[in-house]
Short mmCIF file of C-alpha atoms and ligand atoms in Angstrom, two decimals:
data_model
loop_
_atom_site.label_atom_id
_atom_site.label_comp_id
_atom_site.label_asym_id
_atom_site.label_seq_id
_atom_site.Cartn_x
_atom_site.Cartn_y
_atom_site.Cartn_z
CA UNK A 4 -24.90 -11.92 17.03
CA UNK A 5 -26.66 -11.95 13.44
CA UNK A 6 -27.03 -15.37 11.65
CA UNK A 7 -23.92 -16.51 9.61
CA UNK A 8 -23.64 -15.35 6.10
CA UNK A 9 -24.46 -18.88 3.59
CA UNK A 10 -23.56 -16.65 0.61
CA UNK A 11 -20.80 -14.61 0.40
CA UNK A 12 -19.33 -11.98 -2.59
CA UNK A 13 -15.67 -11.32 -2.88
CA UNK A 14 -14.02 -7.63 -4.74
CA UNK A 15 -10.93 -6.10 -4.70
CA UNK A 16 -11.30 -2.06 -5.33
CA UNK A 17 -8.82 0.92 -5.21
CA UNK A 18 -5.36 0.60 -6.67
CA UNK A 19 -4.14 -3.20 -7.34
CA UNK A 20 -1.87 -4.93 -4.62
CA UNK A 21 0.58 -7.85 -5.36
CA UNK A 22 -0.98 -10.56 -3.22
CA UNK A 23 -4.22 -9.48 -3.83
CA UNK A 24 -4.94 -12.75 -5.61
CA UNK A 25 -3.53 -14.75 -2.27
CA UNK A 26 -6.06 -12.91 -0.65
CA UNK A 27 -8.75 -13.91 -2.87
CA UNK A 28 -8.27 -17.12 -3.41
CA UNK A 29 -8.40 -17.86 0.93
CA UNK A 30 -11.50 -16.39 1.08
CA UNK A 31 -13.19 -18.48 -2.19
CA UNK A 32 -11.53 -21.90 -0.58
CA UNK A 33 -12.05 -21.12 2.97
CA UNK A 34 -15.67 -19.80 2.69
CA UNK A 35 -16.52 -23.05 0.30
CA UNK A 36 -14.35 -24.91 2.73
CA UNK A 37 -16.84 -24.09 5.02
CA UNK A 38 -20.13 -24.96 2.74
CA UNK A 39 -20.59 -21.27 1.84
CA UNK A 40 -21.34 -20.07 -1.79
CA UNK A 41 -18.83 -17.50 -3.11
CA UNK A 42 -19.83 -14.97 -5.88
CA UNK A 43 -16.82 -13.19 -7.63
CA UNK A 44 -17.54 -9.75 -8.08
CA UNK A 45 -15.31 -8.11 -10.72
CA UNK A 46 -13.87 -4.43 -11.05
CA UNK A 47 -14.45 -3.51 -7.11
CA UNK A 48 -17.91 -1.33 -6.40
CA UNK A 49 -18.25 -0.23 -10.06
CA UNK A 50 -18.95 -3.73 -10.93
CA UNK A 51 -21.11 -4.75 -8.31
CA UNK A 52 -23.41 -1.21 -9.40
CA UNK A 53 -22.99 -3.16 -13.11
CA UNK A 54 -23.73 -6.52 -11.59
CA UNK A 55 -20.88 -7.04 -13.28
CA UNK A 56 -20.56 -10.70 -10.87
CA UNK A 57 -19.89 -14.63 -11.08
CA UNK A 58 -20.23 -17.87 -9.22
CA UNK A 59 -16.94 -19.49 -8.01
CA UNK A 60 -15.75 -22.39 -7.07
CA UNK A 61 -12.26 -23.68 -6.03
CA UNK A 62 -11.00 -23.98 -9.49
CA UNK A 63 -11.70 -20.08 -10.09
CA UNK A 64 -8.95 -18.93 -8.19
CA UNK A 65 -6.48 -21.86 -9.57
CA UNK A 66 -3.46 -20.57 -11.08
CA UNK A 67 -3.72 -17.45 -9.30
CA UNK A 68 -1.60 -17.03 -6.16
CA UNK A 69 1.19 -16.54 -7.84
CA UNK A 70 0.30 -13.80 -9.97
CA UNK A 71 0.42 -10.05 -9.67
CA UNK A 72 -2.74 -7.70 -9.95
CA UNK A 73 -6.04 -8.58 -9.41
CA UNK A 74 -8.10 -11.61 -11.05
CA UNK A 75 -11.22 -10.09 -10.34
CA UNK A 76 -10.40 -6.61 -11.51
CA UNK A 77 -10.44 -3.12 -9.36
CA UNK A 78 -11.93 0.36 -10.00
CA UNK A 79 -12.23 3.29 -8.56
CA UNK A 80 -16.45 4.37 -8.82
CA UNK A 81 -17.72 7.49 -8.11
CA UNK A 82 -21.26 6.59 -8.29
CA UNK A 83 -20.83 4.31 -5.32
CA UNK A 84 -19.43 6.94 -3.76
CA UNK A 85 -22.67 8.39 -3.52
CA UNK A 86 -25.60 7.50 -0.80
CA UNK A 87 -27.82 6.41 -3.55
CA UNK A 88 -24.99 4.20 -5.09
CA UNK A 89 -24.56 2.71 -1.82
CA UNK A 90 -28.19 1.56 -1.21
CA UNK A 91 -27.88 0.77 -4.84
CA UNK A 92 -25.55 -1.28 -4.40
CA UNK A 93 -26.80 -3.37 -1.31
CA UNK A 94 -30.14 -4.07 -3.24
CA UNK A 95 -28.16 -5.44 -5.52
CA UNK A 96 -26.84 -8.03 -3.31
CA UNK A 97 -29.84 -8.63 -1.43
CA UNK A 98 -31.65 -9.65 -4.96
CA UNK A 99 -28.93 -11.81 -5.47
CA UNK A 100 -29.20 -13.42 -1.85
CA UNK A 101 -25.44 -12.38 -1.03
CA UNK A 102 -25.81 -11.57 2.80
CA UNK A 103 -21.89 -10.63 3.28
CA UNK A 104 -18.71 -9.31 1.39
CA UNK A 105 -15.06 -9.96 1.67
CA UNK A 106 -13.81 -6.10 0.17
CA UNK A 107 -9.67 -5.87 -0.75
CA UNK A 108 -8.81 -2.77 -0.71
CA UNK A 109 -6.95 0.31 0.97
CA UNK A 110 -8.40 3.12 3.21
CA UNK A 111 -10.64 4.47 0.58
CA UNK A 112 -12.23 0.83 0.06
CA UNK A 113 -12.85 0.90 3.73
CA UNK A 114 -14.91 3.93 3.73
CA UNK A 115 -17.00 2.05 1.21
CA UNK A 116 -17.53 -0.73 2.76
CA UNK A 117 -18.47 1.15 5.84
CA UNK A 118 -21.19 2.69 3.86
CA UNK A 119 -22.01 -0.72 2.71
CA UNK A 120 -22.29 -1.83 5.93
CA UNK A 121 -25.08 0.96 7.18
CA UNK A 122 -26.96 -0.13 4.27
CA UNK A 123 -27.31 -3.39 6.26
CA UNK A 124 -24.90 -5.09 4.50
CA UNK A 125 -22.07 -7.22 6.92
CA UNK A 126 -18.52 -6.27 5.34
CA UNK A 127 -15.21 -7.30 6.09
CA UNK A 128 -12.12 -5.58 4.92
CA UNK A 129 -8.99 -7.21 3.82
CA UNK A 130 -6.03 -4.21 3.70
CA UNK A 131 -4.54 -4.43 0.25
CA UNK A 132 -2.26 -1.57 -0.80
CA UNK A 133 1.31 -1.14 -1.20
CA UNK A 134 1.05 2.33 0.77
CA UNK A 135 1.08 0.37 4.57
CA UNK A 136 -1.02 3.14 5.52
CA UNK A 137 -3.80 1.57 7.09
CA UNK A 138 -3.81 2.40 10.88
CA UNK A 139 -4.83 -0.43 12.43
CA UNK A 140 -2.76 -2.79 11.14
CA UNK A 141 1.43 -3.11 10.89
CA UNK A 142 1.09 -4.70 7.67
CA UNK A 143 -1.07 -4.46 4.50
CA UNK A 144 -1.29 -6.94 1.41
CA UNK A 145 1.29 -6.03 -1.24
CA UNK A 146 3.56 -3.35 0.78
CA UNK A 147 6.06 -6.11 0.89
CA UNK A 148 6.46 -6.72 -2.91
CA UNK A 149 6.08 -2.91 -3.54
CA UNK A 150 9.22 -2.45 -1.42
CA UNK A 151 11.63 -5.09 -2.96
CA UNK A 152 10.25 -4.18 -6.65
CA UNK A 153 11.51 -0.17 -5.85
CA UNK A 154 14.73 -1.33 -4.24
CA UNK A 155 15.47 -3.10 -6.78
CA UNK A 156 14.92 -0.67 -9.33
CA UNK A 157 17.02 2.16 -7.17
CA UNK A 158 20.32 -0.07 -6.79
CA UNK A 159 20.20 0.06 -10.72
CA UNK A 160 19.76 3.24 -10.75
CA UNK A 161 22.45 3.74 -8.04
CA UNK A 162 24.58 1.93 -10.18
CA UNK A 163 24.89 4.40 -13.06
CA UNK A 164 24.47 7.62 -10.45
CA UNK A 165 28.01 6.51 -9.41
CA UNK A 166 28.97 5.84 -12.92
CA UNK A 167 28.24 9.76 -14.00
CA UNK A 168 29.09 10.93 -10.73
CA UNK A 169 25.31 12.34 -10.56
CA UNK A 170 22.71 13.21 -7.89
CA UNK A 171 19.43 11.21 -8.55
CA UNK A 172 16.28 11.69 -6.77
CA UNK A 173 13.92 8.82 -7.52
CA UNK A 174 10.00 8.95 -6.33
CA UNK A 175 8.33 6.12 -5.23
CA UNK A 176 4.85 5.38 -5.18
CA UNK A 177 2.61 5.73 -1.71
CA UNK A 178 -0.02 8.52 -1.79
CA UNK A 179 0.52 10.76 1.13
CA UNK A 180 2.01 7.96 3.13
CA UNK A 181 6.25 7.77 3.40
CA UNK A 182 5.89 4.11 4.45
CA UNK A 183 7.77 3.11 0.72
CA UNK A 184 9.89 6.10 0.68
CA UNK A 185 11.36 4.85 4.32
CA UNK A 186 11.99 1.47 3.80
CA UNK A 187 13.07 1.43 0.63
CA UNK A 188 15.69 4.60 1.71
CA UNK A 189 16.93 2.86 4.44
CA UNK A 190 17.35 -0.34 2.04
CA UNK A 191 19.16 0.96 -0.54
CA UNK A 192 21.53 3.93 2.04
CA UNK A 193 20.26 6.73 0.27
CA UNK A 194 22.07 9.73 1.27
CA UNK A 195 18.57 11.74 1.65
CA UNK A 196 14.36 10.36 2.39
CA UNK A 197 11.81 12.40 2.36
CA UNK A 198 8.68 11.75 3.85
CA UNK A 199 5.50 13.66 3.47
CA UNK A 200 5.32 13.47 7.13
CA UNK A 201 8.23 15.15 7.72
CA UNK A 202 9.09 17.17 5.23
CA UNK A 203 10.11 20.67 5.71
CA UNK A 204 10.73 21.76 2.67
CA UNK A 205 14.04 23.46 2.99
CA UNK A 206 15.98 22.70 -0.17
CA UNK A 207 18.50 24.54 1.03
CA UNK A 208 19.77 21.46 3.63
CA UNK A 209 20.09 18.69 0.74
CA UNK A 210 21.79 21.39 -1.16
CA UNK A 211 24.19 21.77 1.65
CA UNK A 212 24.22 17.96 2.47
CA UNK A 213 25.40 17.37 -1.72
CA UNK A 214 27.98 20.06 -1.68
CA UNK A 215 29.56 18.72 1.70
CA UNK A 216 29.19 15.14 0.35
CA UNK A 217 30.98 15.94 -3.15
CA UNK A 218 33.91 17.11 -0.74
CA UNK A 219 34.20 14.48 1.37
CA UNK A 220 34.33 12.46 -2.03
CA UNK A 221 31.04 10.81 -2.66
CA UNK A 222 30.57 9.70 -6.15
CA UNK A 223 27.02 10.09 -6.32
CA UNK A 224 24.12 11.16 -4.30
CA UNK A 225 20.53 9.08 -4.05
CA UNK A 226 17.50 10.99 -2.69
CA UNK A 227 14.17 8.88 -2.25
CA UNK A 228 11.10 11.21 -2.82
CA UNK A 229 7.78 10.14 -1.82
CA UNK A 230 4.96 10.86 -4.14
CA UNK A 231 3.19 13.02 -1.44
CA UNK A 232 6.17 15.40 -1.61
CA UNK A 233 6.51 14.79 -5.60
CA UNK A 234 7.62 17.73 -7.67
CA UNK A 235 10.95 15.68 -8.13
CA UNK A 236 11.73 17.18 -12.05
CA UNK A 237 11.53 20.30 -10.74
CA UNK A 238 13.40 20.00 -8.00
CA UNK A 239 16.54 18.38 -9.64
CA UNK A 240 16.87 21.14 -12.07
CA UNK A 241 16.64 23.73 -8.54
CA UNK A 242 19.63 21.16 -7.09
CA UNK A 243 21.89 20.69 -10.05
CA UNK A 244 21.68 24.76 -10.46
CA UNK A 245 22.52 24.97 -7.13
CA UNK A 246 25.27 22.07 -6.40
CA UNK A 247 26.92 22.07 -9.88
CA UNK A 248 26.28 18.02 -9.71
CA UNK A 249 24.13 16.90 -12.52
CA UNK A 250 20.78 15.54 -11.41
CA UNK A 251 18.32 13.06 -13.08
CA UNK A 252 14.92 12.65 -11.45
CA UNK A 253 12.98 9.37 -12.03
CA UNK A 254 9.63 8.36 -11.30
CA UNK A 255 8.88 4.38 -10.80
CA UNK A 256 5.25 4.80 -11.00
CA UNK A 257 3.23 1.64 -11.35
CA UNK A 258 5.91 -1.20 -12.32
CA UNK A 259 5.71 -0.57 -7.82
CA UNK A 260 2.21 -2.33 -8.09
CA UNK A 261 3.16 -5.08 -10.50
CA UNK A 262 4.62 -8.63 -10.49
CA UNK A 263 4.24 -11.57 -8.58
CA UNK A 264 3.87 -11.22 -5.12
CA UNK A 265 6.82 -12.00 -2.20
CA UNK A 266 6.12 -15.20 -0.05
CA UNK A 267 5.63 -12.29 2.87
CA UNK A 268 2.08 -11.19 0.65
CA UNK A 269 0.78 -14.20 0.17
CA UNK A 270 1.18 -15.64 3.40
CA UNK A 271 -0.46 -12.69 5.13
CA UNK A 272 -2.77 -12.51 2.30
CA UNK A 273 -3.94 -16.27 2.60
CA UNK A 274 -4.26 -15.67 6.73
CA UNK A 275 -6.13 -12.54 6.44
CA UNK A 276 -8.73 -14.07 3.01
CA UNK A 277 -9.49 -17.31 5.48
CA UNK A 278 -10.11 -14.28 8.40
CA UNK A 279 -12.43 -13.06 6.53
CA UNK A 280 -14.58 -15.88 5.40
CA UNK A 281 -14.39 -17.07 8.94
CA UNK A 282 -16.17 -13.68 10.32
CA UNK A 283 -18.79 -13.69 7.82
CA UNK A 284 -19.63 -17.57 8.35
CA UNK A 285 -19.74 -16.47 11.89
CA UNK A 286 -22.48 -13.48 11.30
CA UNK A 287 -19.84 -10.75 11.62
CA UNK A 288 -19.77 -7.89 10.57
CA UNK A 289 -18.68 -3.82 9.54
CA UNK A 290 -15.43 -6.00 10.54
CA UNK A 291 -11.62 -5.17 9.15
CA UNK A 292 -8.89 -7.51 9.76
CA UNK A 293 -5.45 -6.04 10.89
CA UNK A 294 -1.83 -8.13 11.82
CA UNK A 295 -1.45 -5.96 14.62
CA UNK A 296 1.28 -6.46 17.75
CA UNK A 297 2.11 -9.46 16.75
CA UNK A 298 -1.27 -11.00 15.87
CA UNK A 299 -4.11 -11.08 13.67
CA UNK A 300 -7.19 -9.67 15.03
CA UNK A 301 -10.17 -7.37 13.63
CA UNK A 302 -11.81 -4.03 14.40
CA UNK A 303 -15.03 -2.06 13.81
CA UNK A 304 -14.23 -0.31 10.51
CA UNK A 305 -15.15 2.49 11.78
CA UNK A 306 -12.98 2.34 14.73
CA UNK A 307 -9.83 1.70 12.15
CA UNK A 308 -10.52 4.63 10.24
CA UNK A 309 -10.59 6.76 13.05
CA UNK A 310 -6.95 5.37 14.30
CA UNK A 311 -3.61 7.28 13.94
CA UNK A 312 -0.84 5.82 12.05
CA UNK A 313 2.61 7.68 12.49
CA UNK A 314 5.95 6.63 11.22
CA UNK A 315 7.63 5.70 14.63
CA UNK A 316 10.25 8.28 15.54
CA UNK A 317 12.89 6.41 16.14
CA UNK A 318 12.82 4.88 12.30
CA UNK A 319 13.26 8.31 11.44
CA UNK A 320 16.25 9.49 13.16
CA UNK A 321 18.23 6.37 12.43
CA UNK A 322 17.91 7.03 8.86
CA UNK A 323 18.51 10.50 9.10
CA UNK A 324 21.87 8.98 11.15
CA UNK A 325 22.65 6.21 8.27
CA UNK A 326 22.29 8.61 5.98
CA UNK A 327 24.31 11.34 6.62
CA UNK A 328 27.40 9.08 8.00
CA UNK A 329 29.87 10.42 5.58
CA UNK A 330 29.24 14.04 7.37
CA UNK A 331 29.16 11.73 11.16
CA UNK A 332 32.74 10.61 9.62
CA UNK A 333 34.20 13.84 9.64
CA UNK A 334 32.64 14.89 13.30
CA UNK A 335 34.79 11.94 14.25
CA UNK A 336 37.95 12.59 13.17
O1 LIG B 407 -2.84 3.31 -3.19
C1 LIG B 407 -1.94 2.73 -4.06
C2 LIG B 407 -1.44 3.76 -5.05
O2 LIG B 407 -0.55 3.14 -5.95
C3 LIG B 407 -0.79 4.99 -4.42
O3 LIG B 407 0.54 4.73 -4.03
C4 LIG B 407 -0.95 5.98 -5.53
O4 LIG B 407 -0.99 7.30 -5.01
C5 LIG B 407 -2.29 5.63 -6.10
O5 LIG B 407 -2.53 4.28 -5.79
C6 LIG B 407 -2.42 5.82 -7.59
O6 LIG B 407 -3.72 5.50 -7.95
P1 LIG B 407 -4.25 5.39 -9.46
O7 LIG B 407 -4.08 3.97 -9.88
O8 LIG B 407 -5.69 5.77 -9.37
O9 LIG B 407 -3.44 6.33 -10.29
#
């Protein structure tokens, strides 16, 4: 096993996460906990390219777990995308006598880090995106806040659906992932979901599904789009020209990433930051920490990458049940 790391660097990259700052914060207080020094580097890889970096010390990440975004900044860099940025980048650290780094971050992250990691630097990933779709781990750092942020924002918007009597389709946030679109369809009994995973785009069936609906008296109808389908503008002028029921489509967008993260976030984030800082005190490394079967363990990035993730089956057909229950209602009678 390679010698522990005695100086360690901290970044959060990609898109922000609620919780992020949880997860920060564990690995600055565990690592010093532990007699390791901590350098914060700020705005992900493009700052560590910039050298953009600080020392920290427990009072850095005061006043920080409750807050949303990220304290130490993220970017997205394509010049550490790069081979050259990469061994750029790890010179970098080796000047500055950091032999490990703590990286926050979603799939894209990882693939950095791995790069990172054959540049001889020891990495360990912390998953932090709302998107849960990291496969080798059940959770990820800010999914949980993501979730209750967008149902919250679709019961109001359920509210005045039924109101107007209107169809809404609202599109949540989640890349090409329908984690979001799922739970938060299931939360708030939206009539239709769909997921970018199984999607087939026949209109036609939620056209059919409104029409039947309207008879059978429903007030309004909720579809939850996920942004890997998108296109939801467009396709509520095709449904109110085909149902007669006016439709409104909206788009959360980012206000999903905000605010202060749930106590769900922050507990997983502070577990998985002290993680961390415990593998790279050990000497580990090319590490990523996943909560997975009912446990925290880690894998070779690599390895994760490489997994599947698929929405379970069964999720899927008992919200296609829930949601069509008015129609199950008539099979009944
Ligand atoms: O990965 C988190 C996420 O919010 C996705 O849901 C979304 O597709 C993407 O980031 C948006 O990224 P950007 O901030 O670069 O627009």
């Amino acid at each position: 096993m390679p010698k522990g790391c005695k100086k360690i660097a901290v970044l959060t990259s990609g898109g922000d996460a609620p919780g992020m700052n949880a997860a920060i914060r564990a690995v600055v207080r565990r690592a010093l906990g532990k007699g390791l020094k901590v350098v914060g580097i700020e705005k992900g890889y493009k700052g560590l390219l910039a050298e953009e970096m600080f020392d920290m010390n427990a009072r850095s990440v005061a006043d920080a777990i409750q807050k949303g975004g990220t304290i130490l900044g993220t970017a997205r860099s394509s010049e550490f995308a790069t081979d050259e940025g990469k061994k750029k980048a790890a010179d970098i650290l080796r000047k500055r006598g950091i032999e490990g780094v703590a990286i926050i971050g979603g799939d894209g992250s990882y693939r950095g880090a791995l790069g990172l990691s054959r540049e001889g630097i020891p990495v360990v990933c912390i998953p932090g995106t709302i998107d849960l779709d990291i496969a080798c781990t059940d959770y990820t750092i800010g999914f949980d806040t993501a979730v209750n942020t967008a149902m919250e924002a679709i019961d109001k918007v359920r509210d005045t659906s039924s109101s107007h009597e209107r169809c809404s389709i609202i599109e949540v946030m989640g890349r090409n992932a329908g984690y979001i679109a799922l739970w938060c369809g299931v939360a708030t009994g939206a009539e239709d979901i769909l997921l970018p995973e199984k999607y087939d785009f026949n209109e036609q069936n939620i056209i059919n599904h409104i029409i039947e609906s309207r008879k059978l008296g429903k007030t309004h109808h909720l579809i939850i789009n996920a942004e890997g389908i998108g296109h939801s503008t467009s396709m509520s002028r095709r449904i109110e020209a085909a149902t007669g029921m006016e439709t409104r489509a909206t788009i959360l967008g980012y206000m999903q990433r905000g605010g202060s993260p749930s106590c769900k976030d922050r507990f997983y984030a502070a577990i998985m930051g002290a993680y961390a800082a415990d593998l790279l005190e050990e000497g580990n490394c090319n590490r990523c920490i996943g909560y997975l079967g009912g446990e925290f363990r880690d894998f070779d990035i690599e390895e994760a990458l490489n997994m599947k993730k698929e929405i379970p089956e069964y999720y899927y057909d008992v919200s296609k049940a829930l949601s069509r229950s008015i129609a199950n209602d008539r099979v009944a009678k």
